[in-house]
PDB file of C-alpha atoms in Angstrom:
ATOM      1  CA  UNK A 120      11.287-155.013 -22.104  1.00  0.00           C
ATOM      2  CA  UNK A 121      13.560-151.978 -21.455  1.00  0.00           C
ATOM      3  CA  UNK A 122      16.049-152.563 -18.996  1.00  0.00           C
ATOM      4  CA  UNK A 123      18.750-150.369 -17.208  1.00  0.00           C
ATOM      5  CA  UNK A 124      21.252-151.315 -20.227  1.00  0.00           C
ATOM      6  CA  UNK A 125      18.995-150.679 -22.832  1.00  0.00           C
ATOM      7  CA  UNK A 126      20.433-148.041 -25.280  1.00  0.00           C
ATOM      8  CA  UNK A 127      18.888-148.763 -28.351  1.00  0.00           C
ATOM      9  CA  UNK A 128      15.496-150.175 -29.580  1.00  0.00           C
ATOM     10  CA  UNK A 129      13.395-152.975 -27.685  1.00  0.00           C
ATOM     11  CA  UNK A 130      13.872-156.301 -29.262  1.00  0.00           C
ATOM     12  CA  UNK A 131      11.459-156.879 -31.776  1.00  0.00           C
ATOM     13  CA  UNK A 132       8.560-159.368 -31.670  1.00  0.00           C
ATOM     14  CA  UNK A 133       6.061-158.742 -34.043  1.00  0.00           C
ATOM     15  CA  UNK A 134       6.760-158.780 -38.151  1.00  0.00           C
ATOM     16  CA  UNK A 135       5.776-154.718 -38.210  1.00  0.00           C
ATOM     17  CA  UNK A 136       8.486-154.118 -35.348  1.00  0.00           C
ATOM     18  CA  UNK A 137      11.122-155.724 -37.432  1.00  0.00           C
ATOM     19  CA  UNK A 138      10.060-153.498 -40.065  1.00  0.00           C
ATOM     20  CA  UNK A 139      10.028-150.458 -38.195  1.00  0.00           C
ATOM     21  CA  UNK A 140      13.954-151.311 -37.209  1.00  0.00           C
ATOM     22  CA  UNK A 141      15.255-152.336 -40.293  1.00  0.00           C
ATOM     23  CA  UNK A 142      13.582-148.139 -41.738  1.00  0.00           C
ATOM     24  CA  UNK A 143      15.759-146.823 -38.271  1.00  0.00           C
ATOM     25  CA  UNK A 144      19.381-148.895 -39.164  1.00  0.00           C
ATOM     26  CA  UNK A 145      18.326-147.822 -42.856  1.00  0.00           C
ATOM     27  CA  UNK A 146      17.836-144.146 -41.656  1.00  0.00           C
ATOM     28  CA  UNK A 147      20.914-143.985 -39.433  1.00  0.00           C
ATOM     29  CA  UNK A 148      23.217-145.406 -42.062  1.00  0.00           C
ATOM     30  CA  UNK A 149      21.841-142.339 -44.870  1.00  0.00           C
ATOM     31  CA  UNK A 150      22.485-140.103 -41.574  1.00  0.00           C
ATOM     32  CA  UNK A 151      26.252-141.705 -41.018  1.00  0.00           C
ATOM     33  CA  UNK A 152      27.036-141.520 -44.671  1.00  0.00           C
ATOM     34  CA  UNK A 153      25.802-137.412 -44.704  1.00  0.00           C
ATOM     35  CA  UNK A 154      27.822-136.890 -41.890  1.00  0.00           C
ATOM     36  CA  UNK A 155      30.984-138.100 -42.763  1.00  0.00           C
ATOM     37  CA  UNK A 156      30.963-136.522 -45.713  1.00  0.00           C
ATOM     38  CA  UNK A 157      29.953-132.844 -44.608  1.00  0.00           C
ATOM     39  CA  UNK A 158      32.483-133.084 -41.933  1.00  0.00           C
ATOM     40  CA  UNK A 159      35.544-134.291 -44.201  1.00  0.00           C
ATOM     41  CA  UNK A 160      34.290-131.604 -46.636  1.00  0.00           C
ATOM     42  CA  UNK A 161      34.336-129.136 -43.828  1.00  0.00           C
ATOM     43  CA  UNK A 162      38.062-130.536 -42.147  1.00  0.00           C
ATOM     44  CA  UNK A 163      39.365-129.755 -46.354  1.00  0.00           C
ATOM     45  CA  UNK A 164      37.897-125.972 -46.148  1.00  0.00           C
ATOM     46  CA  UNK A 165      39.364-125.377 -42.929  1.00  0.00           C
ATOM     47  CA  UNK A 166      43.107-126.756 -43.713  1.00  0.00           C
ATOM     48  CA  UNK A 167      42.910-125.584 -47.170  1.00  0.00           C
ATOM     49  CA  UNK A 168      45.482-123.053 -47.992  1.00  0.00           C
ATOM     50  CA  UNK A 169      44.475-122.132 -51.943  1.00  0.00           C
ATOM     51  CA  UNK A 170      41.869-119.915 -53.327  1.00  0.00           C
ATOM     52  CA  UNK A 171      40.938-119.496 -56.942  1.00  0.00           C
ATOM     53  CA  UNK A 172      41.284-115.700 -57.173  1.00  0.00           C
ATOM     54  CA  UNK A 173      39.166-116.058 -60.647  1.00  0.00           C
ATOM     55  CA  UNK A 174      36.735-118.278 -59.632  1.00  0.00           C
ATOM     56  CA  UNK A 175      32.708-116.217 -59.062  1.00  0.00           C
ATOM     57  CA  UNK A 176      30.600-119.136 -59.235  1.00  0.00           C
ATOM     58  CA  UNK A 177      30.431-122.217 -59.772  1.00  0.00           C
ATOM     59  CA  UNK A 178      27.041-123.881 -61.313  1.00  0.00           C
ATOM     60  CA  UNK A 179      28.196-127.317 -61.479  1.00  0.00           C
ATOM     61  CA  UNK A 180      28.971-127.881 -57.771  1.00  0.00           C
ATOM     62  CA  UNK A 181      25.724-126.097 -57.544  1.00  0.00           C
ATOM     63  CA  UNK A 182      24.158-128.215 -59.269  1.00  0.00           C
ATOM     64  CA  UNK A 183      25.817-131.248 -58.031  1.00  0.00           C
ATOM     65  CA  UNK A 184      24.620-129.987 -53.987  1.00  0.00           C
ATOM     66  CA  UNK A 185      21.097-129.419 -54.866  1.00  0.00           C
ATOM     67  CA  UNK A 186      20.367-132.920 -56.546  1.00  0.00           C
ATOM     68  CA  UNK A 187      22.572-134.534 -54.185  1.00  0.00           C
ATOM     69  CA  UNK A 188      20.165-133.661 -51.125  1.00  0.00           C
ATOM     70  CA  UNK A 189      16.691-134.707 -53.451  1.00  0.00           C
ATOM     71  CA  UNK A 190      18.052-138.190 -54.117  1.00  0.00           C
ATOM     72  CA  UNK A 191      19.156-139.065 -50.241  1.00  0.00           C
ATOM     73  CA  UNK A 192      15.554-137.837 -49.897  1.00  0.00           C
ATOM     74  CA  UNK A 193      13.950-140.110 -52.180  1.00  0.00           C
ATOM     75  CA  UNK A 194      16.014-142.583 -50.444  1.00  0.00           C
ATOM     76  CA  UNK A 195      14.625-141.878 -47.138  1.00  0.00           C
ATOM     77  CA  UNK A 196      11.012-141.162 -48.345  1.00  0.00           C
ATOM     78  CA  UNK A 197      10.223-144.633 -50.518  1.00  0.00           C
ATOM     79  CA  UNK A 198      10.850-147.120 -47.341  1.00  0.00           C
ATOM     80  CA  UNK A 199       8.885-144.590 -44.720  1.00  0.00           C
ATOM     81  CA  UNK A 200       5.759-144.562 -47.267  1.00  0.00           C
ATOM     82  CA  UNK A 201       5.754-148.425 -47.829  1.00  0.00           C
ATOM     83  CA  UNK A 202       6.270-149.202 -44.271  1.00  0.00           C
ATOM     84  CA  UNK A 203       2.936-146.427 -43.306  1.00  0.00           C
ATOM     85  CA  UNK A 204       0.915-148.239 -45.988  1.00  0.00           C
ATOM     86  CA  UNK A 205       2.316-152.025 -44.207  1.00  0.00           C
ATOM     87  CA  UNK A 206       1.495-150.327 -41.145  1.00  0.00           C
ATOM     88  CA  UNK A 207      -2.200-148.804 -41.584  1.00  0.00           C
ATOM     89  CA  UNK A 208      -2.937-152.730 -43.328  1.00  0.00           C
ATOM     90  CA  UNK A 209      -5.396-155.125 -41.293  1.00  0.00           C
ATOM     91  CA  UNK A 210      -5.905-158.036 -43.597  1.00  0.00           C
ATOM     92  CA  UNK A 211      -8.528-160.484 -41.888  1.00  0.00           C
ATOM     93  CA  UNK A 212      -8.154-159.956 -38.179  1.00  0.00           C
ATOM     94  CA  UNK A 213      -8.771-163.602 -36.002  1.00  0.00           C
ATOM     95  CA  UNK A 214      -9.179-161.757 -32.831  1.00  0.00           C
ATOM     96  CA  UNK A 215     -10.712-158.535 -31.777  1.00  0.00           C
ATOM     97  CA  UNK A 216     -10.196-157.138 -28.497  1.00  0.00           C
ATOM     98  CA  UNK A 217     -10.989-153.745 -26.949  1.00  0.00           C
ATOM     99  CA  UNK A 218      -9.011-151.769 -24.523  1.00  0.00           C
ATOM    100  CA  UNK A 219     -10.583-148.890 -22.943  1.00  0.00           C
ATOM    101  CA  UNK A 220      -8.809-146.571 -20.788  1.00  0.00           C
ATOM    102  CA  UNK A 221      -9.599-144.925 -17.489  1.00  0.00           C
ATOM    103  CA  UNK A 222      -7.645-142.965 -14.660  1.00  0.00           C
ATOM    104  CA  UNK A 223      -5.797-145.026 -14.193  1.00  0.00           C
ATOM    105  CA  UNK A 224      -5.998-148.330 -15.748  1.00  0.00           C
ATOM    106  CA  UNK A 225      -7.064-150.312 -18.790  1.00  0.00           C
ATOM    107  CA  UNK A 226      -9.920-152.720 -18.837  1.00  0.00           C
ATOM    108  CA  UNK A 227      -9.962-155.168 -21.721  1.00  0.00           C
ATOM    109  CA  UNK A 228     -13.201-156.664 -23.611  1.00  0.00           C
ATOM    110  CA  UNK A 229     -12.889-159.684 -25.746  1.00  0.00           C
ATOM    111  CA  UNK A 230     -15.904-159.019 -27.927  1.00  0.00           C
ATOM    112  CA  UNK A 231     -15.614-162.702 -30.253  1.00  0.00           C
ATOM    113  CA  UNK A 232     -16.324-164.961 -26.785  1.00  0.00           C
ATOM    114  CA  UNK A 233     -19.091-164.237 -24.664  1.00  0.00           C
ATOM    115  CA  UNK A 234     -18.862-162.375 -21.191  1.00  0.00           C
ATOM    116  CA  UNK A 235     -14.781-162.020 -20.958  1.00  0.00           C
ATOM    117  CA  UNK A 236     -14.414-158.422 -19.519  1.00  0.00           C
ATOM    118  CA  UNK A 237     -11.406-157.645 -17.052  1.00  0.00           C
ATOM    119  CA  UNK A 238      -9.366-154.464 -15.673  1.00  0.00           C
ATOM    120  CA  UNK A 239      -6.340-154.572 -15.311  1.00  0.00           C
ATOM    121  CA  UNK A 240      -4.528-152.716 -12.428  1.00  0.00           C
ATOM    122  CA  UNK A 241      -0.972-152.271 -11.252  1.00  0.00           C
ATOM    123  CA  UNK A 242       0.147-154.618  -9.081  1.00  0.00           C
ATOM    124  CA  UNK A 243       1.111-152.074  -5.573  1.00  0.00           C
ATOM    125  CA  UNK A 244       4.242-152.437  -5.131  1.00  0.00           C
ATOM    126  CA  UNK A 245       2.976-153.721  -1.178  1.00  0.00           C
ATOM    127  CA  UNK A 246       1.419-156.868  -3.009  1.00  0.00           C
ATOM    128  CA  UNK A 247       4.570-157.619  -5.334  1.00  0.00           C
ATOM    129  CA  UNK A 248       6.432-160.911  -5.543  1.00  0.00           C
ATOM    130  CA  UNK A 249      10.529-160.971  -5.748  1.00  0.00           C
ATOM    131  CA  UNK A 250       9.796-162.075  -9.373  1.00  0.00           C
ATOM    132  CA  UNK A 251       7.222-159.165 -10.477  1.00  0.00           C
ATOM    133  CA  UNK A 252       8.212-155.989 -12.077  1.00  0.00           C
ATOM    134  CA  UNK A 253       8.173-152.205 -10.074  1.00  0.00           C
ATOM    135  CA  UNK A 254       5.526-150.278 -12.184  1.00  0.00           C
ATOM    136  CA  UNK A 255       5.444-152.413 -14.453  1.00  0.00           C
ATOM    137  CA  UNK A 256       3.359-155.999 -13.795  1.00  0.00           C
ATOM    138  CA  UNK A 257      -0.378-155.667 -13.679  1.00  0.00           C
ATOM    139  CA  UNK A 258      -2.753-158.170 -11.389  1.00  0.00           C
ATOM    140  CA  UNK A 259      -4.433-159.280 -15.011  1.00  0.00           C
ATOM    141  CA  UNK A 260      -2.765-159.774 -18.019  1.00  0.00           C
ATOM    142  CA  UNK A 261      -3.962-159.390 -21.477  1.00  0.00           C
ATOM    143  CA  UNK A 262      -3.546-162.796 -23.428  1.00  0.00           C
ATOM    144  CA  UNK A 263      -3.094-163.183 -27.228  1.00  0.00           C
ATOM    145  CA  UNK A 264      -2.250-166.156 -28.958  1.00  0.00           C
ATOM    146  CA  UNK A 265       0.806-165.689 -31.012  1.00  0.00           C
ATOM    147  CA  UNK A 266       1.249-165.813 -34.696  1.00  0.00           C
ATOM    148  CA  UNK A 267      -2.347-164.740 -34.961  1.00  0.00           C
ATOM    149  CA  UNK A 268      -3.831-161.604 -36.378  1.00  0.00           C
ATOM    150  CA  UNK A 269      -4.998-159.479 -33.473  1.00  0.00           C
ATOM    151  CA  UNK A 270      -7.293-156.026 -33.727  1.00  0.00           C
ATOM    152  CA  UNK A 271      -6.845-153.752 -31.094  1.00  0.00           C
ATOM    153  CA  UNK A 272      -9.843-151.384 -30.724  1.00  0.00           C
ATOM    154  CA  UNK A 273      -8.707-148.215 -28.731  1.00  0.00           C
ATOM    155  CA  UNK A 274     -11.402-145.890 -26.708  1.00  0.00           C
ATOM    156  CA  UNK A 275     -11.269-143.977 -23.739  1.00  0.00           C
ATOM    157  CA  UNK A 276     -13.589-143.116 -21.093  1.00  0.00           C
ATOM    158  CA  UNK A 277     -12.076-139.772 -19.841  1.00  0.00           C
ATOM    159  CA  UNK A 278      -9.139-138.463 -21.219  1.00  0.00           C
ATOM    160  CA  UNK A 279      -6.641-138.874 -23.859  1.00  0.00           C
ATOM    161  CA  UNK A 280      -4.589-141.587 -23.050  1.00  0.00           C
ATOM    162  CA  UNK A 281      -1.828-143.615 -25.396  1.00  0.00           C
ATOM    163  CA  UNK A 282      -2.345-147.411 -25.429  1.00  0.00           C
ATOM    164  CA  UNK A 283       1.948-148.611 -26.219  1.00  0.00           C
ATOM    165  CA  UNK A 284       3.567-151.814 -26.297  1.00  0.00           C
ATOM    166  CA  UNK A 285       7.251-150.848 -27.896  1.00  0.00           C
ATOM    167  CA  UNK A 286       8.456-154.370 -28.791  1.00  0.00           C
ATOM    168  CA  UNK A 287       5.233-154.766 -30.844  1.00  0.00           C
ATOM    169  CA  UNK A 288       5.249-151.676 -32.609  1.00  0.00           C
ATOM    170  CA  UNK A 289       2.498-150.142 -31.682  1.00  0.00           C
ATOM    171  CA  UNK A 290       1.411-146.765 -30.417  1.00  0.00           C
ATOM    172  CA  UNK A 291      -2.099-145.647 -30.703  1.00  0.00           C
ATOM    173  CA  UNK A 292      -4.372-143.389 -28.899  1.00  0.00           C
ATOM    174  CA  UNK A 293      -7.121-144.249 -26.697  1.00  0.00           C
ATOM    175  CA  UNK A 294      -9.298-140.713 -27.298  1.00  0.00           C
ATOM    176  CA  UNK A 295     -13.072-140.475 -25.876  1.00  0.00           C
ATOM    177  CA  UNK A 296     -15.934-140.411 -28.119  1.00  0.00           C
ATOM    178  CA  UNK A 297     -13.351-142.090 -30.883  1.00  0.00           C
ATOM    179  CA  UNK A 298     -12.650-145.858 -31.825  1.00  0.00           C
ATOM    180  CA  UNK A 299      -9.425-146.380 -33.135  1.00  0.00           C
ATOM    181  CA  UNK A 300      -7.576-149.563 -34.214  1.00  0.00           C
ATOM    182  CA  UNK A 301      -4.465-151.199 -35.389  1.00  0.00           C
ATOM    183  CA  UNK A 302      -3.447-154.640 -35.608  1.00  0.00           C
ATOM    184  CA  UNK A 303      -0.509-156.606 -34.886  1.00  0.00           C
ATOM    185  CA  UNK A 304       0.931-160.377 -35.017  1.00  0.00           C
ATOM    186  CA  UNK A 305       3.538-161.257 -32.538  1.00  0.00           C
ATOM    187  CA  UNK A 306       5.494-163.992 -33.983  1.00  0.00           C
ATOM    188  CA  UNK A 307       7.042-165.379 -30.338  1.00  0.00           C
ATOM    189  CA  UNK A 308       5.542-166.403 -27.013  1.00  0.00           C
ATOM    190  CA  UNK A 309       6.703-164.117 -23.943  1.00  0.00           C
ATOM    191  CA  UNK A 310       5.141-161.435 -21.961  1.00  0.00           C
ATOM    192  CA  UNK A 311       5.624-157.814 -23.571  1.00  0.00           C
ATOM    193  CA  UNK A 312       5.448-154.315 -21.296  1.00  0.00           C
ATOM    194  CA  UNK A 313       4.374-150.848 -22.114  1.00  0.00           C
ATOM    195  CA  UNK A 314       2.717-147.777 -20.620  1.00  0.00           C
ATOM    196  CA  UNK A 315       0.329-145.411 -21.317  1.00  0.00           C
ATOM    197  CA  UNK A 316       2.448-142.832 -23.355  1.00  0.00           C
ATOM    198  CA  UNK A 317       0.032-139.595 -23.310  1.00  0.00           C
ATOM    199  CA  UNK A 318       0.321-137.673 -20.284  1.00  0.00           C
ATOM    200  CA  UNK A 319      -3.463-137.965 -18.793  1.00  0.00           C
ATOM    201  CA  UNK A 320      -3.190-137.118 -15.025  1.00  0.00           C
ATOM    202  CA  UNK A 321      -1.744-137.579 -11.573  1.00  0.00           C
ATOM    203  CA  UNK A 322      -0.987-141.132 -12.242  1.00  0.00           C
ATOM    204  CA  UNK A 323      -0.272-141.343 -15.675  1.00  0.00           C
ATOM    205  CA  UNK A 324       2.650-143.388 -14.839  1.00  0.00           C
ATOM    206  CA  UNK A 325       1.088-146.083 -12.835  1.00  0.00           C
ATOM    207  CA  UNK A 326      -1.116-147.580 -15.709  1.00  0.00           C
ATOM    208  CA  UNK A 327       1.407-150.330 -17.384  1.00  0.00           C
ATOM    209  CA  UNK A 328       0.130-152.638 -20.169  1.00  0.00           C
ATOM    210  CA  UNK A 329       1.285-156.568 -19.808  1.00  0.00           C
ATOM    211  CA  UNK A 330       0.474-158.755 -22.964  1.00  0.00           C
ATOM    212  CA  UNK A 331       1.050-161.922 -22.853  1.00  0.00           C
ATOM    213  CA  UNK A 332       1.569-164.280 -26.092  1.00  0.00           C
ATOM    214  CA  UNK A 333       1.070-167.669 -25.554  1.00  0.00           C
ATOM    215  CA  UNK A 334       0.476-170.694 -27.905  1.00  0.00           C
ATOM    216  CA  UNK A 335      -3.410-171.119 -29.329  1.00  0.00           C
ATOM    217  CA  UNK A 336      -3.863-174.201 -27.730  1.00  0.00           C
ATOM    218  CA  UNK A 337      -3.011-172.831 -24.341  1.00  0.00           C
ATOM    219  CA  UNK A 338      -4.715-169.154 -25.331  1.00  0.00           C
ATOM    220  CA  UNK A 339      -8.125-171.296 -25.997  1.00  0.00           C
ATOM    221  CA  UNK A 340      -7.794-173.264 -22.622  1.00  0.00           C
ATOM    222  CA  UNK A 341      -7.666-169.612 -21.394  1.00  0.00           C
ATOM    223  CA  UNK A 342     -10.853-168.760 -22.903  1.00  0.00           C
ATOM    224  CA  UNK A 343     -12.580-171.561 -21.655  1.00  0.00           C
ATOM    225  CA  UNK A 344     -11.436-170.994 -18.032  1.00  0.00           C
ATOM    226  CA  UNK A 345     -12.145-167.432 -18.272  1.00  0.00           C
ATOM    227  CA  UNK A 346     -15.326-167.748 -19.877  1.00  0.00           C
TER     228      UNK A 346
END
């Protein structure tokens, strides 16, 4: 989860998330490598004394500048494509489960086992424990076994809100009238925070998501409790 001294991204903890970082270092090492060059091309013009007094143009630096800039893009472009296509990919999901939001919380429906239906609130911070999290620990958790393929279907029964968990990679919008899905795999047990990430009212920050990843053998002594 994101803490105080959290400057970069959230540990990952699915095989998509560790995707998604390895396209930002990629992306911020074409950005470091642009940069120093522009600026030690910029500290020579400025503290550069000569001039060519015969020189009008010059086509090969011209040409050099404008394919230059076309390759860094191909550079950049060829990851972010393969990693939308490994994104948008749901090969054989072994769990679906449906999230639906409302103002202002999520209520969760495991459609593959019979009569599991929950919401899930934020805890008031009132009713918190020393060990819970401010605005951020909910009074029912969604479960998910881990290293298991898991659909998400996304609806809402108002408004537009964003359904987010960052250390899993996923963002998608919970929009009324629509179904939307993703799926995701987390490969380690722990519990994972997010929020609702599209502004949708009064309380749109008091509406935290808590998933938590367990081992199958535990997750189906869940199912059998909760059932």
């Amino acid at each position: 989860m994101a803490t105080w001294k959290t400057i970069l991204l959230q540990d990952s903890a699915s095989p998509l998330m560790e995707q998604l970082l390895f396209f930002h270092d990629h992306g911020l090492l074409v950005l470091a490598i642009i940069t120093v060059l522009v600026s030690h091309l910029l500290m020579t013009l400025f503290f550069n004394k000569f001039s060519h007094r015969l020189l009008l143009d010059g086509q090969t630096i011209e040409l050099i500048w404008t394919i230059l800039p076309a390759v860094t893009l191909i550079f950049i472009a060829l990851p972010s494509l393969r990693l939308i296509y490994i994104l948008d990919e749901i090969n054989n999901p072994m769990i679906s489960i449906k999230s639906i939001g409302h103002q202002w919380y999520w209520s969760y429906e495991y459609s593959d086992f019979k009569n599991i239906e929950f919401d899930s609130y934020m805890i008031p911070i009132n009713d918190m424990n020393s060990f819970n999290f401010r605005l951020l620990d909910v009074d029912n958790r969604m479960v998910v076994p881990y290293e298991t393929n898991i659909r998400m279907l996304i609806t809402s029964t108002d408004v537009i809100h964003s359904w987010t968990i960052p250390a899993m990679g996923v963002k998608i919008d919970a929009t009324p009238g629509r179904l939307n899905q993703i799926s995701f795999t987390t490969n380690r047990s722990g519990l994972f925070f997010g929020q609702c990430s599209e502004i949708c009212g009064a309380n749109h920050s008091f509406m935290p998501i808590v998933m938590e990843s367990i081992a199958p053998k535990f997750f189906m002594n869940w199912i059998s409790q909760t059932d």
